[in-house]
Amino acid sequence: MSRNSFFSENYNRKKVLVLVPHQDDEINVAGNLIYTMSKQGADIYVVYSTNGDYQTDAEIRIKEAFKSLHILGIPKENIIFMGYGDSYNTCEEKHISEVEEGTVESNAGHRETYCTDTVNEFAFTRRGEHSRYNRGEYCKDLKEIILTILADLIVCVDFDQHPDHRWLSLAFDEVMSQILHRSNNDYLPQVLKKFAYANAFCAPDDIRSINLRGTQRPNKNNTLNYLRDIIDYGNWMWNERVRIPVHEDLRINFLIKRNLLVKAMMAHKSQFMALRAGRIINSDEVFFERRTDSISYRADITVSTGDKKYIDDFKYIGIKDIKSKYPYFDDYLWIPDQNDREKSITFDWKNPQSIRVINLYFGISEKFVHRFAVKMDDGFYKEYRCESAEIKRIDTGLHEEIRRLSIIILDSDIDAGISEVEIFSSAEYKRLIKPYIKIVLDGNFAYDELIETSSKGCSIDVYSYGCENLDVEIETDKGIMIQNGKVYWNKKIKKFHIKAKISDDVYDEVIVQNNKMHGNYVEFAQKIDRLWISKFKICESLHRWKTYVIEQGMVTTVLRLVEKLNGARKQ
């Protein structure tokens, strides 16, 4: 059986906070991470921002959440409901994010947070009163939850198509900005974000292969509900994504009812979640990481012209209409005036700082800054060029005793600007997740792999996370050759090992088998899975038809038609 040091780590007494909008998004966003880290001793807290009550009663959704998380190993007392209303892109009412201080009525007819007869929402549990449905109280509750738990790792939904997903992602960024700007703030959690739709719920259904495939890069032409490509803009650089290995209990890809993640999906009966198993189960779980230790949050910032509020607010993007299916992003940028000759941002610190890395973000646009300079008060001055709107990471080398740093735009497109500047004292930072490596075969995380009889080789690589030392030793059995990024084998070899190692604490071992009979069995079992999934598809279609009839007010009409037919038969 394959082995990896990632699964032997001990996270006892460490806290992980998972923030998701709806009951079932815990699986989309962090199902594997929740299960794996709970097995490793971490205290996992899951927070639902809404009651999932757009079409289904909150009581049903909440019961399903308890059951699902119980399967994944999370105790009931670690599950928190904020109690806000579930919305959708087509909802006629205003979204919570659009109302600052008043109240908005949810699709379910509520104007303040609530839960069930036996479970109270966070605000009522904490303060003995319900929170009104508006932007301010939502952010207040979210901030209080974060500062109450003080998790070492926060996992949050990223910017999906659904307005509740978008709002939780943006609200989290706003709240984290408030926390990081506190005077003498020392809370710097590790932050991971994930697209619940593009990388899980709406991802390609690719489970029907002999070996699990890695999470595929979303593409607006073939990924459901991914209408605007934001990958490779801002912090969403695909080649910098965090790939988390998947626990053996969750990577079963045939007779999938045995897969614990599928069992957790089946707990969400009202959502027919098991239909999404083929989209969610992969060989890795993909996140995008945010650092919280930027010293820009401790600086006094001045700009030559323009609005400086965008420079260090922990947000990369904004959106004008949060419910629009196609996201039109605000010009969420610091844009200096065109007649501004200086076009500069200056950071001043009261106490001297060490500076090593600077990150510049240009928003989601084809317009960008082509050339800029960095200047420090120790005499450092250097010009840099950008070839695209991708994030620009600069390693300036270590500079100490710095009290002032300026960024000066020298050449840019019209209306181009900067959405965020991060300044770090070191290239690495303190993470909860410990360093690990993973062997990658043909682009997919490898575990216990089957190879086709006709195959003679495949590409090989080693993925690393948090490893300062990238000197990886790769070993394999006799008769196996690794050369120029490829691994080759003799057809007569039925089974062999591949081992990768950085140290005694960071290693990976993969087992590869040439077993045609077992491969045929897997393919046959996956056909049985298709029949099982078909049952859910039929049930979902009937449910959607029933919902449509009720929403269109056609029930009375149908009943009258039946009565007329019965009356005609009697005559």
Coordinates of C-alpha atoms in Angstrom, one line a residue, residues 199-494:
N199 CA -13.2 22.6 -8.8
A200 CA -15.8 20.3 -7.4
F201 CA -19.6 20.6 -7.8
C202 CA -19.4 21.6 -11.5
A203 CA -16.0 20.1 -12.4
P204 CA -15.7 17.5 -15.2
D205 CA -17.1 14.1 -14.3
D206 CA -13.9 12.2 -14.7
I207 CA -14.1 9.5 -12.1
R208 CA -14.5 6.7 -14.7
S209 CA -10.8 6.1 -15.3
I210 CA -8.8 3.2 -13.9
N211 CA -6.8 5.7 -11.7
L212 CA -8.1 8.8 -10.1
R213 CA -7.4 12.0 -12.1
G214 CA -6.2 15.2 -10.6
T215 CA -8.5 18.2 -10.4
Q216 CA -8.6 19.9 -13.8
R217 CA -8.1 23.5 -14.5
P218 CA -11.5 25.2 -15.0
N219 CA -12.2 26.4 -18.5
K220 CA -15.1 28.8 -19.3
N221 CA -15.8 26.8 -22.5
N222 CA -16.3 23.4 -20.8
T223 CA -16.7 23.9 -17.1
L224 CA -20.3 24.3 -15.9
N225 CA -21.2 27.6 -14.2
Y226 CA -17.7 29.0 -14.9
L227 CA -18.6 31.9 -17.2
R228 CA -15.7 34.2 -16.6
D229 CA -12.1 32.9 -16.5
I230 CA -10.4 34.3 -13.4
I231 CA -7.8 31.5 -13.2
D232 CA -4.2 32.9 -13.7
Y233 CA -5.3 36.3 -12.6
G234 CA -4.6 37.7 -9.1
N235 CA -3.9 35.0 -6.6
W236 CA -5.5 32.3 -8.7
M237 CA -2.3 31.1 -10.5
W238 CA -2.9 27.5 -11.5
N239 CA 0.7 26.6 -11.4
E240 CA 0.9 27.8 -7.8
R241 CA -2.2 26.0 -6.6
V242 CA -2.0 24.0 -3.4
R243 CA -2.7 20.3 -4.1
I244 CA -3.7 18.3 -1.0
P245 CA -3.3 14.5 -1.1
V246 CA -6.5 12.5 -0.6
H247 CA -7.1 10.1 2.2
E248 CA -7.3 6.4 1.2
D249 CA -10.9 6.2 2.6
L250 CA -12.0 8.9 0.2
R251 CA -10.2 7.9 -3.1
I252 CA -12.2 4.7 -3.9
N253 CA -13.2 5.1 -7.5
F254 CA -15.3 2.0 -8.1
L255 CA -18.2 0.6 -6.2
I256 CA -18.1 4.1 -4.9
K257 CA -20.8 3.6 -2.2
R258 CA -17.8 2.4 -0.1
N259 CA -16.2 5.8 -0.4
L260 CA -16.7 7.7 2.8
L261 CA -17.0 11.0 0.9
V262 CA -19.8 9.5 -1.1
K263 CA -21.5 8.4 2.1
A264 CA -21.3 12.0 3.3
M265 CA -22.8 13.1 0.0
M266 CA -25.7 10.7 0.4
A267 CA -26.5 12.4 3.7
H268 CA -27.6 15.4 1.7
K269 CA -30.6 13.6 0.2
S270 CA -32.6 16.8 -0.5
Q271 CA -29.7 18.0 -2.8
F272 CA -29.1 14.7 -4.6
M273 CA -25.5 15.3 -3.8
A274 CA -24.4 11.8 -4.7
L275 CA -24.9 12.7 -8.4
R276 CA -21.8 14.9 -8.1
A277 CA -19.5 12.2 -6.9
G278 CA -17.7 11.8 -10.2
R279 CA -17.0 15.5 -10.3
I280 CA -15.8 15.9 -6.7
I281 CA -13.7 12.8 -6.2
N282 CA -10.2 13.4 -7.5
S283 CA -6.6 12.4 -6.7
D284 CA -6.0 15.8 -5.1
E285 CA -8.0 18.6 -3.5
V286 CA -7.1 22.0 -4.9
F287 CA -6.8 25.3 -3.0
F288 CA -5.4 28.8 -3.4
E289 CA -3.3 30.1 -0.5
R290 CA -3.4 33.5 1.0
R291 CA -0.6 34.9 3.2
T292 CA -1.7 37.0 6.2
D293 CA 1.7 38.3 7.3
S294 CA 2.1 41.3 4.9
I295 CA 3.7 44.2 6.8
S296 CA 1.7 46.6 4.5
Y297 CA -1.1 46.3 7.1
R298 CA 1.1 48.0 9.6
A299 CA 2.2 50.9 7.3
D300 CA 0.9 54.4 6.7
I301 CA 0.1 54.5 3.0
T302 CA 0.0 57.6 0.8
V303 CA -0.6 57.8 -2.9
S304 CA 0.2 60.6 -5.4
T305 CA -3.4 60.5 -6.7
G306 CA -6.3 58.0 -6.7
D307 CA -8.0 56.1 -4.0
K308 CA -5.6 54.3 -1.7
K309 CA -8.3 52.1 0.0
Y310 CA -7.7 49.3 -2.5
I311 CA -3.9 48.9 -1.8
D312 CA -4.0 46.8 1.4
D313 CA -7.6 45.7 2.1
F314 CA -7.0 41.9 1.6
K315 CA -9.3 42.0 -1.4
Y316 CA -8.3 41.4 -5.0
I317 CA -11.7 42.0 -6.6
G318 CA -15.1 43.6 -6.2
I319 CA -18.3 43.1 -8.2
K320 CA -21.1 45.6 -8.9
D321 CA -24.0 43.1 -9.3
I322 CA -23.4 40.1 -7.0
K323 CA -26.3 38.1 -8.6
S324 CA -25.3 38.5 -12.2
K325 CA -24.5 35.1 -13.8
Y326 CA -21.7 36.6 -15.8
P327 CA -19.5 38.5 -13.3
Y328 CA -18.7 42.0 -14.3
F329 CA -15.9 43.1 -11.9
D330 CA -15.6 46.6 -10.6
D331 CA -12.5 48.5 -11.5
Y332 CA -11.4 47.4 -8.0
L333 CA -8.0 49.1 -8.4
W334 CA -5.9 52.0 -7.3
I335 CA -5.8 54.0 -10.6
P336 CA -3.7 57.1 -10.5
D337 CA -4.8 60.1 -12.6
Q338 CA -3.5 60.1 -16.1
N339 CA -1.9 63.5 -15.7
D340 CA -0.2 62.4 -12.5
R341 CA 3.6 62.6 -13.2
E342 CA 4.6 60.7 -10.1
K343 CA 2.0 57.8 -10.0
S344 CA 3.4 56.4 -6.8
I345 CA 2.4 54.5 -3.6
T346 CA 4.5 55.1 -0.5
F347 CA 4.6 52.9 2.6
D348 CA 5.9 54.4 5.9
W349 CA 6.5 52.4 9.1
K350 CA 7.1 53.8 12.5
N351 CA 9.4 51.0 13.4
P352 CA 12.1 49.6 11.0
Q353 CA 11.1 46.6 8.9
S354 CA 12.8 43.7 7.1
I355 CA 11.7 43.4 3.4
R356 CA 12.3 40.4 1.1
V357 CA 9.3 39.8 -1.1
I358 CA 6.7 42.2 -2.8
N359 CA 3.6 41.0 -4.6
L360 CA 1.6 43.2 -7.0
Y361 CA -1.9 42.4 -8.2
F362 CA -3.5 44.1 -11.2
G363 CA -7.1 42.9 -10.9
I364 CA -9.0 40.8 -13.5
S365 CA -8.3 42.7 -16.6
E366 CA -6.3 42.7 -19.8
K367 CA -5.0 46.1 -18.8
F368 CA -1.9 46.1 -16.7
V369 CA 1.2 48.0 -15.5
H370 CA 4.0 47.4 -18.0
R371 CA 6.9 48.9 -16.1
F372 CA 7.4 50.1 -12.5
A373 CA 10.1 50.8 -10.0
V374 CA 10.7 49.9 -6.3
K375 CA 12.5 52.3 -4.1
M376 CA 13.6 51.9 -0.5
D377 CA 15.2 54.3 2.0
D378 CA 18.4 52.3 2.1
G379 CA 19.3 53.4 -1.4
F380 CA 17.7 50.4 -3.2
Y381 CA 16.1 51.3 -6.6
K382 CA 15.2 48.9 -9.3
E383 CA 12.9 48.9 -12.3
Y384 CA 10.7 45.9 -13.3
R385 CA 8.7 44.9 -16.3
C386 CA 5.4 43.0 -16.5
E387 CA 4.4 40.9 -19.6
S388 CA 0.7 40.3 -18.6
A389 CA -1.9 41.0 -15.9
E390 CA -0.7 38.1 -13.9
I391 CA 0.6 38.6 -10.3
K392 CA 4.1 40.1 -10.2
R393 CA 6.2 38.5 -7.5
I394 CA 9.5 40.3 -6.7
D395 CA 12.3 38.9 -4.5
T396 CA 14.3 42.0 -3.7
G397 CA 16.8 40.1 -1.5
L398 CA 16.8 40.8 2.2
H399 CA 16.7 44.5 3.2
E400 CA 16.7 45.4 6.9
E401 CA 16.0 48.6 8.9
I402 CA 13.5 49.9 6.2
R403 CA 11.1 52.6 7.2
R404 CA 10.0 53.7 3.7
L405 CA 9.2 51.9 0.5
S406 CA 7.7 53.4 -2.7
I407 CA 6.3 51.8 -5.8
I408 CA 6.4 54.1 -8.9
I409 CA 4.5 53.3 -12.1
L410 CA 6.6 54.2 -15.1
D411 CA 4.4 52.8 -18.0
S412 CA 0.9 51.3 -18.0
D413 CA -2.2 50.9 -20.1
I414 CA -4.9 53.6 -19.8
D415 CA -7.1 52.8 -16.7
A416 CA -4.7 50.1 -15.5
G417 CA -4.0 50.0 -11.8
I418 CA -3.1 47.9 -8.8
S419 CA -5.6 46.0 -6.7
E420 CA -3.4 44.9 -3.9
V421 CA 0.2 45.2 -2.7
E422 CA 1.7 42.6 -0.3
I423 CA 5.1 43.1 1.4
F424 CA 6.7 40.3 3.2
S425 CA 9.8 40.1 5.5
S426 CA 10.6 36.5 4.3
A427 CA 10.0 34.2 1.3
E428 CA 8.4 31.5 3.6
Y429 CA 6.0 31.9 6.5
K430 CA 4.5 29.9 9.3
R431 CA 1.9 27.5 8.1
L432 CA -0.2 24.9 9.9
I433 CA 0.1 22.4 7.1
K434 CA 3.5 20.8 7.3
P435 CA 5.8 20.3 4.3
Y436 CA 5.1 17.3 2.1
I437 CA 5.8 15.9 -1.4
K438 CA 3.7 13.8 -3.8
I439 CA 4.7 11.7 -6.7
V440 CA 2.8 12.7 -9.9
L441 CA 2.3 10.3 -12.8
D442 CA 0.9 11.8 -16.0
G443 CA -0.1 14.9 -14.1
N444 CA -2.1 13.0 -11.5
F445 CA -1.3 12.4 -7.8
A446 CA -0.4 8.7 -7.7
Y447 CA -1.2 6.2 -4.9
D448 CA -1.9 2.5 -5.7
E449 CA -1.8 2.8 -9.5
L450 CA -2.9 0.4 -12.3
I451 CA -1.2 0.6 -15.7
E452 CA -2.5 -0.6 -19.0
T453 CA -0.8 -3.7 -20.4
S454 CA 0.1 -2.0 -23.6
S455 CA 1.7 1.0 -21.8
K456 CA 5.5 1.2 -21.5
G457 CA 5.9 4.4 -19.6
C458 CA 4.5 7.7 -18.4
S459 CA 5.6 11.1 -17.2
I460 CA 6.8 11.5 -13.7
D461 CA 7.2 14.5 -11.5
V462 CA 7.3 15.3 -7.7
Y463 CA 4.9 18.0 -6.3
S464 CA 6.2 19.7 -3.2
Y465 CA 4.5 22.0 -0.6
G466 CA 6.3 24.1 1.9
C467 CA 9.7 22.5 1.3
E468 CA 12.7 24.8 1.4
N469 CA 15.0 21.9 0.4
L470 CA 13.9 20.7 -3.1
D471 CA 16.7 18.1 -3.4
V472 CA 14.4 15.1 -3.9
E473 CA 15.7 11.5 -4.0
I474 CA 13.8 9.2 -6.2
E475 CA 14.2 5.4 -6.0
T476 CA 12.5 2.5 -7.8
D477 CA 12.8 -1.2 -8.2
K478 CA 15.1 -3.1 -10.6
G479 CA 14.0 -3.1 -14.2
I480 CA 12.4 0.3 -13.9
M481 CA 14.1 3.3 -15.5
I482 CA 13.5 7.0 -14.8
Q483 CA 15.0 9.3 -17.4
N484 CA 14.2 12.9 -18.7
G485 CA 11.0 13.2 -16.7
K486 CA 9.6 9.8 -17.7
V487 CA 9.4 6.4 -16.0
Y488 CA 9.7 3.3 -18.1
W489 CA 9.0 -0.3 -17.3
N490 CA 9.2 -3.8 -18.8
K491 CA 5.8 -5.3 -19.7
K492 CA 6.8 -8.5 -17.8
I493 CA 7.1 -6.6 -14.5
K494 CA 3.7 -7.0 -12.7

